[in-house]
Coordinates of C-alpha atoms in Angstrom, one line a residue:
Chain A
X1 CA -10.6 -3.4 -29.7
X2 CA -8.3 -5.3 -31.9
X3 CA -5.9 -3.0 -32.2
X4 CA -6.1 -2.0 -28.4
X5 CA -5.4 -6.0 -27.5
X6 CA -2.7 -6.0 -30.5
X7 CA -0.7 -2.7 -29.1
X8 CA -0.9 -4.0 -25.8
X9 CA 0.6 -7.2 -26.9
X10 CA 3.3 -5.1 -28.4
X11 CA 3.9 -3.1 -25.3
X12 CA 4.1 -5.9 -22.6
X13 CA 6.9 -7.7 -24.7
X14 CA 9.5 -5.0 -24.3
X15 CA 8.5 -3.9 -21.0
X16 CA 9.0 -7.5 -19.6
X17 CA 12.1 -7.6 -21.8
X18 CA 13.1 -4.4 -20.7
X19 CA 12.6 -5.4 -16.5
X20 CA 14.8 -8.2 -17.3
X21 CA 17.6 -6.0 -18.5
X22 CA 17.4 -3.7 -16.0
X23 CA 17.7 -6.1 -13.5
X24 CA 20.4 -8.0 -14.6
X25 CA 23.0 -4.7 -15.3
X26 CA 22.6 -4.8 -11.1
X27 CA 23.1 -8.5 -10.4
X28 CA 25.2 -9.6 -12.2
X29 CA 28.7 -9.5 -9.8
X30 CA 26.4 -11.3 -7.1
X31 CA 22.9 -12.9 -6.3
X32 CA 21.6 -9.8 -4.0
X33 CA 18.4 -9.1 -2.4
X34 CA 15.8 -6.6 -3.1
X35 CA 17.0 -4.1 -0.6
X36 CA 21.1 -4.3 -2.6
X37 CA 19.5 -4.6 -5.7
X38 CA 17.5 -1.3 -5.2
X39 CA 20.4 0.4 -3.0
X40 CA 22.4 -0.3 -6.1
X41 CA 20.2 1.1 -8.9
X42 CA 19.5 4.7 -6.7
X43 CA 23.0 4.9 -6.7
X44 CA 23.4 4.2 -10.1
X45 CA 20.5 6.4 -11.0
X46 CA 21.5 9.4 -7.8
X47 CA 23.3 12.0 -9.8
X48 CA 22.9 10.7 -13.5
X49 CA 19.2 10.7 -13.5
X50 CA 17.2 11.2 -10.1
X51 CA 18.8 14.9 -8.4
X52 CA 18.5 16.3 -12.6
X53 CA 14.7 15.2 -12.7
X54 CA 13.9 16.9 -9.5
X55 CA 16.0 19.6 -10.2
X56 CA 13.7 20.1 -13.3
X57 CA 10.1 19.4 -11.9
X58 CA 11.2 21.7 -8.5
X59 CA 8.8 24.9 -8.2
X60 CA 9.4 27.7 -5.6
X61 CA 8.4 26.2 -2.1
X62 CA 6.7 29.8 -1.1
X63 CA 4.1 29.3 -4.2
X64 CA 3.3 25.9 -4.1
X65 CA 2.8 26.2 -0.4
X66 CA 0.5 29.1 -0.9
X67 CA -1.8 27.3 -3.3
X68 CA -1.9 24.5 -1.2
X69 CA -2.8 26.3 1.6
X70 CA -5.7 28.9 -0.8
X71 CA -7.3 26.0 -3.3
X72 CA -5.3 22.2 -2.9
X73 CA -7.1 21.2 -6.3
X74 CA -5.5 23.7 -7.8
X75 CA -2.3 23.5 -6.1
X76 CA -2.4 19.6 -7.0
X77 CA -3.5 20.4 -10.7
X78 CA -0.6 23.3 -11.5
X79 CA 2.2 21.3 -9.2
X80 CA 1.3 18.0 -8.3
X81 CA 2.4 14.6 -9.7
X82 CA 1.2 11.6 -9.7
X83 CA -2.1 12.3 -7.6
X84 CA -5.0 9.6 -7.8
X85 CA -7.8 8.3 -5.5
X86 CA -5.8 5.9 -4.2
X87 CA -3.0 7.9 -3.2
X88 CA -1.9 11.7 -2.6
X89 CA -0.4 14.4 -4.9
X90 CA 3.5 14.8 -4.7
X91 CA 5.1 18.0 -4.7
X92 CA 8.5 18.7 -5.8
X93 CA 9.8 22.3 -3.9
X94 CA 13.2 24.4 -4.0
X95 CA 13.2 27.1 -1.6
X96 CA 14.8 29.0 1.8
X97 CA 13.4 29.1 5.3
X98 CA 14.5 29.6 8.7
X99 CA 14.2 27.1 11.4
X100 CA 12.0 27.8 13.6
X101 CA 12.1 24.3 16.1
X102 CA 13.4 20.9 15.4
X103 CA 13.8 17.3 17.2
X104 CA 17.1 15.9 16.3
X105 CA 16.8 13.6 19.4
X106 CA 14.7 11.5 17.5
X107 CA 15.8 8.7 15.1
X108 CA 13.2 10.4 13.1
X109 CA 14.8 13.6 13.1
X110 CA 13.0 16.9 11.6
X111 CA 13.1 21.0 11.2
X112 CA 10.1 23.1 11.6
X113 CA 10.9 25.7 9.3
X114 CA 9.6 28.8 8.0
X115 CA 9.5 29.7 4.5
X116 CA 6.7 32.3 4.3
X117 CA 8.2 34.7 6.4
X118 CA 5.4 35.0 8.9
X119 CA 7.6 33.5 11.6
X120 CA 5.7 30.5 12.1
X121 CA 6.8 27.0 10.6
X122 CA 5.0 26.1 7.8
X123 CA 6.7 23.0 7.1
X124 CA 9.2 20.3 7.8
X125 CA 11.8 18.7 7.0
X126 CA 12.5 15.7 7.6
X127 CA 16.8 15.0 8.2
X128 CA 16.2 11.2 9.6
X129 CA 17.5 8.7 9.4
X130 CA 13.9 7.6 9.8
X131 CA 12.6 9.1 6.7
X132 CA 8.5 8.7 6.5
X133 CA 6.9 8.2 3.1
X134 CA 7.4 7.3 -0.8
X135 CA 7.6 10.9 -1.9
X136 CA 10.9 11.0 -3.7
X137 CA 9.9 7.8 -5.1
X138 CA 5.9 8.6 -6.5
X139 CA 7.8 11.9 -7.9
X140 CA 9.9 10.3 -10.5
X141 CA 8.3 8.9 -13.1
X142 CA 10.8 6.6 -14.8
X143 CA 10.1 4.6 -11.9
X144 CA 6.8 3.0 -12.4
X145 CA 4.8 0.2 -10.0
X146 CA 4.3 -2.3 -13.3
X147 CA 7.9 -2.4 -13.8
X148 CA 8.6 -3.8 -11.0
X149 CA 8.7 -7.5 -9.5
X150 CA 5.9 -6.7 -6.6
X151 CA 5.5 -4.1 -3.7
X152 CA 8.4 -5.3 -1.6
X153 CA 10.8 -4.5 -4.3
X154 CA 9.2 -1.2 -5.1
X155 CA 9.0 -0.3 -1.2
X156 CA 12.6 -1.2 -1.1
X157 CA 12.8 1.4 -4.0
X158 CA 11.3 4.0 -1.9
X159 CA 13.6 3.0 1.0
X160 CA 16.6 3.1 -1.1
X161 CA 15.9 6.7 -2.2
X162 CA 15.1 7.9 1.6
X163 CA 18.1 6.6 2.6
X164 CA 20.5 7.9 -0.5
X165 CA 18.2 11.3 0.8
X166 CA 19.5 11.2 4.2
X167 CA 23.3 10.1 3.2
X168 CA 23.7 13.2 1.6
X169 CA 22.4 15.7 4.2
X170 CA 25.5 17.4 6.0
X171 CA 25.0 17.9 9.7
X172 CA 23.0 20.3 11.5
X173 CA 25.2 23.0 12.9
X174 CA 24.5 24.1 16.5
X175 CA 22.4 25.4 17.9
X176 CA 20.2 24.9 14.4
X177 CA 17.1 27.0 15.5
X178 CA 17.6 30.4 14.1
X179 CA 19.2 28.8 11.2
X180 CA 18.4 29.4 7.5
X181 CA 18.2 26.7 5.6
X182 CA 18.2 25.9 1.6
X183 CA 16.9 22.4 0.6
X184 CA 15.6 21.0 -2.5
X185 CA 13.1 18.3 -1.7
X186 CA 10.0 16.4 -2.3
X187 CA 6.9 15.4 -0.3
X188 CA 3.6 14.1 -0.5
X189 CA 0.1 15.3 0.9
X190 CA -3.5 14.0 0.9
X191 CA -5.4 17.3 2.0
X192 CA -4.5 21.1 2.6
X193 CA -4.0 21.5 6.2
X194 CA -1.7 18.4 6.9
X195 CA 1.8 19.4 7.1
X196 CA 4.4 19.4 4.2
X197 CA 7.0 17.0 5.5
X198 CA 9.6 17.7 2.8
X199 CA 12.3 14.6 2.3
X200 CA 15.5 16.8 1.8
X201 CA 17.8 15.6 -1.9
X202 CA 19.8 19.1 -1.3
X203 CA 20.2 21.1 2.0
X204 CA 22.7 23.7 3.0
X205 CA 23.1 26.0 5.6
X206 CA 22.4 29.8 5.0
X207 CA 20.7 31.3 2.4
X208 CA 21.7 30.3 -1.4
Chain B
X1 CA -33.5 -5.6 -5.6
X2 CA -32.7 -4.7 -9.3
X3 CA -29.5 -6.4 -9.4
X4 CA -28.6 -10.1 -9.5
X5 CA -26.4 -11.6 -6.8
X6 CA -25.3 -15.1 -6.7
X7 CA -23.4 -16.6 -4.9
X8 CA -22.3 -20.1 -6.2
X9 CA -19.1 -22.4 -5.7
X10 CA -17.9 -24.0 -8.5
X11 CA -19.9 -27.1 -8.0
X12 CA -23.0 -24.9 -8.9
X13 CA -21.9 -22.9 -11.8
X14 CA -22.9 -25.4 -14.2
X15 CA -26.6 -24.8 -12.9
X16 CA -26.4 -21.1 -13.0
X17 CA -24.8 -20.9 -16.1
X18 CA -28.1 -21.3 -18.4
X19 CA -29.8 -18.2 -16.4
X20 CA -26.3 -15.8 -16.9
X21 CA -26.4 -16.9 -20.4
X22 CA -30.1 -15.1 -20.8
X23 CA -28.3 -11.7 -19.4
X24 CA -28.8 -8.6 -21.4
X25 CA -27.6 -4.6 -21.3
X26 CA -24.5 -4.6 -20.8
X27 CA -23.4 -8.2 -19.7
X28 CA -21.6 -10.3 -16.4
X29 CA -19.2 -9.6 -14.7
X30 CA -17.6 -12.6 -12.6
X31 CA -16.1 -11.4 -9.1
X32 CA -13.8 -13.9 -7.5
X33 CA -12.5 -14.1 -3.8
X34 CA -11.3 -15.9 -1.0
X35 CA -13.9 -17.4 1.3
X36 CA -16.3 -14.6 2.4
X37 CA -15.8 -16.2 6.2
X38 CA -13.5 -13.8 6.5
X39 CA -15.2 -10.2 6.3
X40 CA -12.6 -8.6 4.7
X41 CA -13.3 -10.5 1.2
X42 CA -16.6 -10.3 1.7
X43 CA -16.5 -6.2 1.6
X44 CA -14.9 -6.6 -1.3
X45 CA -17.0 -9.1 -2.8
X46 CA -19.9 -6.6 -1.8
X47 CA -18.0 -3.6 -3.0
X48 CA -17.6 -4.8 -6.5
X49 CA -21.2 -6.5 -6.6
X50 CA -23.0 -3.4 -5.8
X51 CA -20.6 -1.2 -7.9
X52 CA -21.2 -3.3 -11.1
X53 CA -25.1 -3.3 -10.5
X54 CA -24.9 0.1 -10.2
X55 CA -23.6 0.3 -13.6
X56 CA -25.9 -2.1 -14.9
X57 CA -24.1 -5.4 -15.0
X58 CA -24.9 -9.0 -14.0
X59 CA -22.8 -10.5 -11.8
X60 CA -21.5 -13.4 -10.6
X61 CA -19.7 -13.9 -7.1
X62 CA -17.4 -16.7 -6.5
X63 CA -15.3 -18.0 -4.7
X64 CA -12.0 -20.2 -4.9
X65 CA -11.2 -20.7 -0.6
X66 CA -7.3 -20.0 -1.8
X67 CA -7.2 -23.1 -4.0
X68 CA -5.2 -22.4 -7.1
X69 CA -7.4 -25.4 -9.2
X70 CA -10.7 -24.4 -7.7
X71 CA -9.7 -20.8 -9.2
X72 CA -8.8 -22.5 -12.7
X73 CA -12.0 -24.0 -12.7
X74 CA -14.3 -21.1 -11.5
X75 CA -12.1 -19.2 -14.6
X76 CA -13.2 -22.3 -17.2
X77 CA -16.6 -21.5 -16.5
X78 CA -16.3 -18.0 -16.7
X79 CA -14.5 -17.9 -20.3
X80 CA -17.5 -21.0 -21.7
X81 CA -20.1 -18.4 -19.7
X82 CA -18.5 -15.4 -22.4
X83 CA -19.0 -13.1 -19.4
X84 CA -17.6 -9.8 -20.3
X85 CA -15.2 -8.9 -17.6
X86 CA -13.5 -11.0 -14.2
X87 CA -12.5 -9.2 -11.2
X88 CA -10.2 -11.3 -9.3
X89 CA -8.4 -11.6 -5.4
X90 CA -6.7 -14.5 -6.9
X91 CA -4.9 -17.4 -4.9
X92 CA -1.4 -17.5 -5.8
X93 CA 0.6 -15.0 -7.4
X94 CA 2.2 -17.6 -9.5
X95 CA -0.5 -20.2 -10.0
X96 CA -2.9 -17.2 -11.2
X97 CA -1.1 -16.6 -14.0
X98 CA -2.6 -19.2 -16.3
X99 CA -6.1 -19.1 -15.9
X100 CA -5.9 -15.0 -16.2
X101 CA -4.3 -15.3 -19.7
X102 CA -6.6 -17.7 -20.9
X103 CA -9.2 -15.7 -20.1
X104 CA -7.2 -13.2 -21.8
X105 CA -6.8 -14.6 -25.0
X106 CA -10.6 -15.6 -24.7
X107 CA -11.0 -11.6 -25.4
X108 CA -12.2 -11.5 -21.4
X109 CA -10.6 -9.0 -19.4
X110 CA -9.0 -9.4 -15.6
X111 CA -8.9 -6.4 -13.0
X112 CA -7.1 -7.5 -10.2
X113 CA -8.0 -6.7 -6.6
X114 CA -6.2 -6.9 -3.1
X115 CA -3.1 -9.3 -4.0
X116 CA -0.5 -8.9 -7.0
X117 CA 0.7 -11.6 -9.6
X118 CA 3.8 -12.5 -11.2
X119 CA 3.7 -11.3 -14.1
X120 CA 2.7 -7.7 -15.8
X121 CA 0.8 -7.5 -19.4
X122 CA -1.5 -10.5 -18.6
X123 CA -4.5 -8.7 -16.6
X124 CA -5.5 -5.1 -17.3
X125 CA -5.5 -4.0 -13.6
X126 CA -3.8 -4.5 -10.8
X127 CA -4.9 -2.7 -8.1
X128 CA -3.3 -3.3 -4.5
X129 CA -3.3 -2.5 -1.3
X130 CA 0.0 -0.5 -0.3
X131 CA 0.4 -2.9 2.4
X132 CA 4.1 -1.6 2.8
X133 CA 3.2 1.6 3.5
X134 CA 0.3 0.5 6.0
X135 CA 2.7 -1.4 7.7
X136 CA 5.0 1.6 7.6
X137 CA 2.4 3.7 9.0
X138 CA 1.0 1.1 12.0
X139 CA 4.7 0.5 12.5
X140 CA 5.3 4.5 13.2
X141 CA 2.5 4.5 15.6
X142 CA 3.7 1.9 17.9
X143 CA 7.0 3.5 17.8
X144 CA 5.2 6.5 19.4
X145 CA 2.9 5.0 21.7
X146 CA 6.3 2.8 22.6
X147 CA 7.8 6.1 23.4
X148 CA 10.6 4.9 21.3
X149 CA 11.8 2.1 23.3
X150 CA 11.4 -1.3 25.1
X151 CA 10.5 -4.7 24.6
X152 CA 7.5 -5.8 21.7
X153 CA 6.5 -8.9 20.3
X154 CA 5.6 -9.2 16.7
X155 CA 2.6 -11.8 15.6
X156 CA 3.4 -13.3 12.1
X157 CA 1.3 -14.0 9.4
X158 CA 0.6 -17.2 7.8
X159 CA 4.0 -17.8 5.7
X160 CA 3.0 -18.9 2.5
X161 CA 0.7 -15.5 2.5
X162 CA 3.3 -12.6 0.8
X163 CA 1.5 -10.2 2.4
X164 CA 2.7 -11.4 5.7
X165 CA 6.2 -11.1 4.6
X166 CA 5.4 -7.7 3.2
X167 CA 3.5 -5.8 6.3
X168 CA 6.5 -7.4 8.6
X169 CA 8.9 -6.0 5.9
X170 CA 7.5 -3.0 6.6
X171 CA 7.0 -2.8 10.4
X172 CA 11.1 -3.4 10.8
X173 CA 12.2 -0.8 8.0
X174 CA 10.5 1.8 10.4
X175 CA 11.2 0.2 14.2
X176 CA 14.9 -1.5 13.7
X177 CA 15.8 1.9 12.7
X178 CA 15.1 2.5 16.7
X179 CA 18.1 1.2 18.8
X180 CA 15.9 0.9 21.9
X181 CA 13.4 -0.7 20.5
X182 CA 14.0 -4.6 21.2
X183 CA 11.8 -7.4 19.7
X184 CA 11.9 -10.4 22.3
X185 CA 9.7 -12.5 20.3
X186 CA 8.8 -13.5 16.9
X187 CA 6.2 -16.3 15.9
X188 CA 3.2 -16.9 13.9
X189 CA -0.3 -17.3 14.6
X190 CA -1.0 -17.7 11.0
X191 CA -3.6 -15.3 10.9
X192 CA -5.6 -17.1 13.3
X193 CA -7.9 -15.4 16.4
X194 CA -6.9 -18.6 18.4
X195 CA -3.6 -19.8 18.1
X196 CA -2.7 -15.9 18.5
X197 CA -4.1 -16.3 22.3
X198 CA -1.9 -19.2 22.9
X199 CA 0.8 -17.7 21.4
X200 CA 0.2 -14.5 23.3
X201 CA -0.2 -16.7 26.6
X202 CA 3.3 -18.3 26.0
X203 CA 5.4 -15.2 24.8
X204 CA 4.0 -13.6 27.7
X205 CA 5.1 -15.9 30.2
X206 CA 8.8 -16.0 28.7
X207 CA 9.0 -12.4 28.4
X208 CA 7.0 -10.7 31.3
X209 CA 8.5 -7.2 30.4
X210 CA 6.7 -7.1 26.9
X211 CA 5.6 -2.8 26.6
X212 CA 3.7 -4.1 23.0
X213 CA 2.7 -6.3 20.2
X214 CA 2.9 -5.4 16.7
X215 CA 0.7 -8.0 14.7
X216 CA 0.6 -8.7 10.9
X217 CA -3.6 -8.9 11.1
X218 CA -6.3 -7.5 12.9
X219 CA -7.5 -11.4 14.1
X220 CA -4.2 -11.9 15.6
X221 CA -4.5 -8.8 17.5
X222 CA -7.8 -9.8 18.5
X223 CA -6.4 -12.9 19.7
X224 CA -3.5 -11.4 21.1
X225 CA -5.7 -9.0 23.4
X226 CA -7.4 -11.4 24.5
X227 CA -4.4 -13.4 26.2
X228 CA -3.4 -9.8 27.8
X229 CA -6.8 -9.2 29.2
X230 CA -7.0 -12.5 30.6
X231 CA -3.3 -11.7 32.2
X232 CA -4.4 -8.6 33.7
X233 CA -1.6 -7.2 31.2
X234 CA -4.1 -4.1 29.6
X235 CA -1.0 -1.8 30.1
X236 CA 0.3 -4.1 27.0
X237 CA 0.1 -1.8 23.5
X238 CA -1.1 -3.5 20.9
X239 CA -1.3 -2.6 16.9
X240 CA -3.1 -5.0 14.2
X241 CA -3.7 -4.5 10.7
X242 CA -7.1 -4.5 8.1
X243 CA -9.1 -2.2 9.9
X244 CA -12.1 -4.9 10.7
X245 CA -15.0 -3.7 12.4
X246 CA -13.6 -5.9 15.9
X247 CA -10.5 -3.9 16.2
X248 CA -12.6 -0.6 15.6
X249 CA -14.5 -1.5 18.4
X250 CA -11.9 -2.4 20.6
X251 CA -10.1 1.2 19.8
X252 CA -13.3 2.5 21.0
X253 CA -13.0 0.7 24.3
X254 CA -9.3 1.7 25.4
X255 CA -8.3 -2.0 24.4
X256 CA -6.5 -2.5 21.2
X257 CA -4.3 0.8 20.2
X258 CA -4.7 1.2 16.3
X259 CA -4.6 -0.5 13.3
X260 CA -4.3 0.0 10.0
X261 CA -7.0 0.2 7.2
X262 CA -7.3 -1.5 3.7
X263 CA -9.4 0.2 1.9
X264 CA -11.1 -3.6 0.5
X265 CA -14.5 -2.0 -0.3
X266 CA -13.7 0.7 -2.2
X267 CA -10.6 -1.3 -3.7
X268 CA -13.2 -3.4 -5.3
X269 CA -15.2 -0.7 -6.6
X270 CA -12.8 0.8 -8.7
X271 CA -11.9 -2.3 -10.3
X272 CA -15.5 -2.3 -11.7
X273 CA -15.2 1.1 -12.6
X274 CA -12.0 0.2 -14.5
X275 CA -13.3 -2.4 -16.0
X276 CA -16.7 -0.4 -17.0
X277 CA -14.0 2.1 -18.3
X278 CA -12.3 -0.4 -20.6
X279 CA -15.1 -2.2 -21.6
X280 CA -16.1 1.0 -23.2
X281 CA -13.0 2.9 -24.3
X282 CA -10.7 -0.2 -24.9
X283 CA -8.2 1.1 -22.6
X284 CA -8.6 2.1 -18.6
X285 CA -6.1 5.0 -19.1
X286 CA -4.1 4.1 -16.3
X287 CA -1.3 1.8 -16.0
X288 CA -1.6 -1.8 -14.8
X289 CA -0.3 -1.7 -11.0
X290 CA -1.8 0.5 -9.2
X291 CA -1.2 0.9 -4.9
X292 CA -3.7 2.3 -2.9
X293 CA -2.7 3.4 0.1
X294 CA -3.9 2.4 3.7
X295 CA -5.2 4.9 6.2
X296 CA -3.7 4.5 10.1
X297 CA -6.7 3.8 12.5
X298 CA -6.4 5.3 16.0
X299 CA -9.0 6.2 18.5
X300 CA -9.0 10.0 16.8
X301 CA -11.0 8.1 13.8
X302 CA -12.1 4.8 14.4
X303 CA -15.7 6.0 14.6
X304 CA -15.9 6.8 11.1
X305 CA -14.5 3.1 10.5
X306 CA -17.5 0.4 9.1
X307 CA -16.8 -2.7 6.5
X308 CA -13.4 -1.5 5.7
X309 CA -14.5 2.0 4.8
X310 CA -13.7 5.0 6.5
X311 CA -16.7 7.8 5.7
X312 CA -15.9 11.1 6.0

């Protein structure tokens, strides 16, 4: 017990040292708020550290898709990150599908696609700008809850990434269903059946 | 009954103390909230109570009513009582900081529940409602039930609370990011049943063409309800947030749309199992800050809704 309390002494120094740091490397031009402040470090982060991780953790969409849909333990044991009771397993996919439907009158914009083959959409993705859930953010782990100040800044986090997400989508071409599509992408889900709503960091047109 | 519950205010601790003392197997732990007058504490209150019997604890349930030096006391008699573990919805993120260190350094662990704190690397847990994310979720829902567009009203938390600032942080990522959605009034009720029916009563009045009311609690909503069903506005969507067992009811009965569920009871129960976990390994295996996310409540589910828990 002594030695747990003494190593976690030594821990939380250079983690609340480190936060510090961190923050500072983006504020220090201007006072900003949590929204700039996290705008600022996905960029920083985009292409040095964030589209290389989930390049690296991305598994073939058709597989993980399949497990999910035969045995979702399994599927969140062999694929999923960062699963606990008090929130769902994120998946990190690369794959090609064909479009099937999609709403881009919404501000929530989305693809039904399918990646199976079976002609039927087995998943979407979601093109925004109203981009639902924390999935790119619960898959990367250099970003971690304690680190940060509280939930706002972390949620602005997750914002942040959605947003850096949907800046880098090029345009639907018309009409889009019919289309295939390539995407590299990340989404989060809490039981087989519910549907994969994939949050886009790569998507082109036709097959790759 | 096999396990001990009391319920004491700090005034009384000193008379309970000598009976705590006598505790054997595997020791006390303290459980400190808010008032229980509001149910939502009290579920977690319960939560943890029942969870630590269940593993064979004492406990001891507290309560602070939000006061940062109530708290600090309630913690003083905790650390002289040697209990072996506190689980805490403290009151203040900043004021909290103190007492949980020198309960710390008195070898007594700290697992957070329900509301964060300044600082990381003074309590073992922290485990939180994703209130951002809830908010995210009720805000998406009124969106849809908006159809997208017209004119709402948002009902404000009490502004010292962060979690107000948070949940209405989160309603406007997701609904300014709809052009014809247009918010015609913005006030707080402070949490309160009451003063959201006058505040309902008066927005309504200014702003006739009101389509729905977002609100940063459940109470508010209730409140806010209220005002429309007295106003023969019923057409009027409104969305709360907690998930109490009112709102639930309401969703049953066509009134109040959805709301959004903190999972309070169940929150509180894994802070005694974390605390079980470290009192026995040393470590909880899990890092400090932990988010649990909130379920949306509609009339598809509120059924299975009772004392912030959603069975299955």
């Amino acid at each position: 017990m002594i030695r747990t309390l003494a190593i976690a002494a030594l821990v939380a120094l250079p983690l609340t040292a480190c936060k510090i740091v961190k923050k500072a490397d983006d504020a220090d031009a201007v006072p900003q708020d949590d929204a700039s402040r996290m705008a600022a470090l996905v960029e920083a982060d985009w292409d040095e550290r964030i589209l290389p991780a989930l390049s690296d953790t991305a598994n073939p969409a058709e597989d993980v898709l399949a497990l999910v849909g035969s045995d979702f333990a399994a599927a969140e044991d062999r694929y999923g990150i960062g699963g606990s009771e008090g929130a769902p397993s994120n998946f990190v996919v690369t794959g090609t599908g064909t479009v099937i439907d999609a709403n881009l009158e919404s501000r929530a914009a989305r693809l039904d696609v399918d990646i199976d083959g079976d002609g039927e959409a087995d998943s979407q993705i979601q093109l925004g700008p109203v981009i639902r859930g924390t999935a790119l953010r619960d898959t990367l782990d250099f970003y971690v809850f304690t680190d940060f100040r509280d939930q706002i800044e972390f949620a602005k986090l997750a914002r942040a990434l959605n947003d850096a997400a949907h800046s880098s989508l090029e345009p639907a071409p018309a009409p889009v269903v019919g289309q295939t599509v390539t995407f590299t992408g990340a989404f989060t889900l809490a039981k087989a059946g519910d549907p994969a709503q994939i949050v886009p960091v790569r998507l082109s047109w036709g097959a790759e | 009954m096999k396990r001990r519950h009391l319920i004491a205010s700090a005034a009384t601790v000193a008379l309970i103390m000598p009976f705590a003392a006598f505790a054997q197997g595997k020791g006390t732990i303290g459980i400190v909230t808010p008032s229980h007058d509001n149910p939502f504490f009290k579920a977690e209150a319960d939560g943890a109570a029942a969870k630590a019997a269940e593993l064979g604890y004492e406990t001891m349930v507290l309560t602070h009513d939000d006061d940062p030096n109530r708290q600090s006391e309630i913690y003083d008699t905790l650390i002289a009582q040697g209990v072996s573990a506190i689980i805490l919805d403290n009151a203040g993120a900043d004021a909290s900081v103190a007492p949980i260190r020198r309960a710390k350094e008195a070898g007594i662990p700290s697992f957070l529940i329900d509301r964060e704190i300044t600082e990381s690397g003074v309590a073992v847990s922290q485990i939180v409602s994703n209130n951002y994310q809830g908010a995210q979720l009720g805000a998406e829902e009124f969106v849809a039930l908006m159809g997208e567009s017209g004119e709402y009203a948002e009902l404000l938390g009490k502004e010292s609370d962060t979690n107000a600032g948070i949940r209405s942080s989160g309603y406007h990522d997701v609904i300014d990011q709809y052009p014809d959605m247009t918010m015609v009034a913005q006030q707080s009720a402070n949490w309160s049943q009451t003063e959201a029916y006058t505040v309902m009563e008066s927005m309504l009045q200014a702003n006739p063409g009101i389509k729905g009311v977002i609100s940063g609690n459940d109470t508010m909503a209730m409140g806010a309800w209220a005002a429309l069903e007295a106003a023969g506005r019923t057409d009027v969507i409104v969305v709360g947030f907690d998930g109490s067992n009112d709102v639930r009811d309401s969703i049953a009965n066509g009134g109040i749309k959805a709301t959004v569920l903190q999972p309070a009871y169940r929150q509180a129960e894994l802070a005694v199992e974390q605390a079980d976990t470290y009192l026995t390994n040393g470590s909880t295996g899990l890092e400090e800050k932990q988010l649990m996310d909130c379920v949306l409540i509609n009339a598809d589910n509120a059924g299975q809704l009772e004392t912030f828990a959603l069975s299955n």
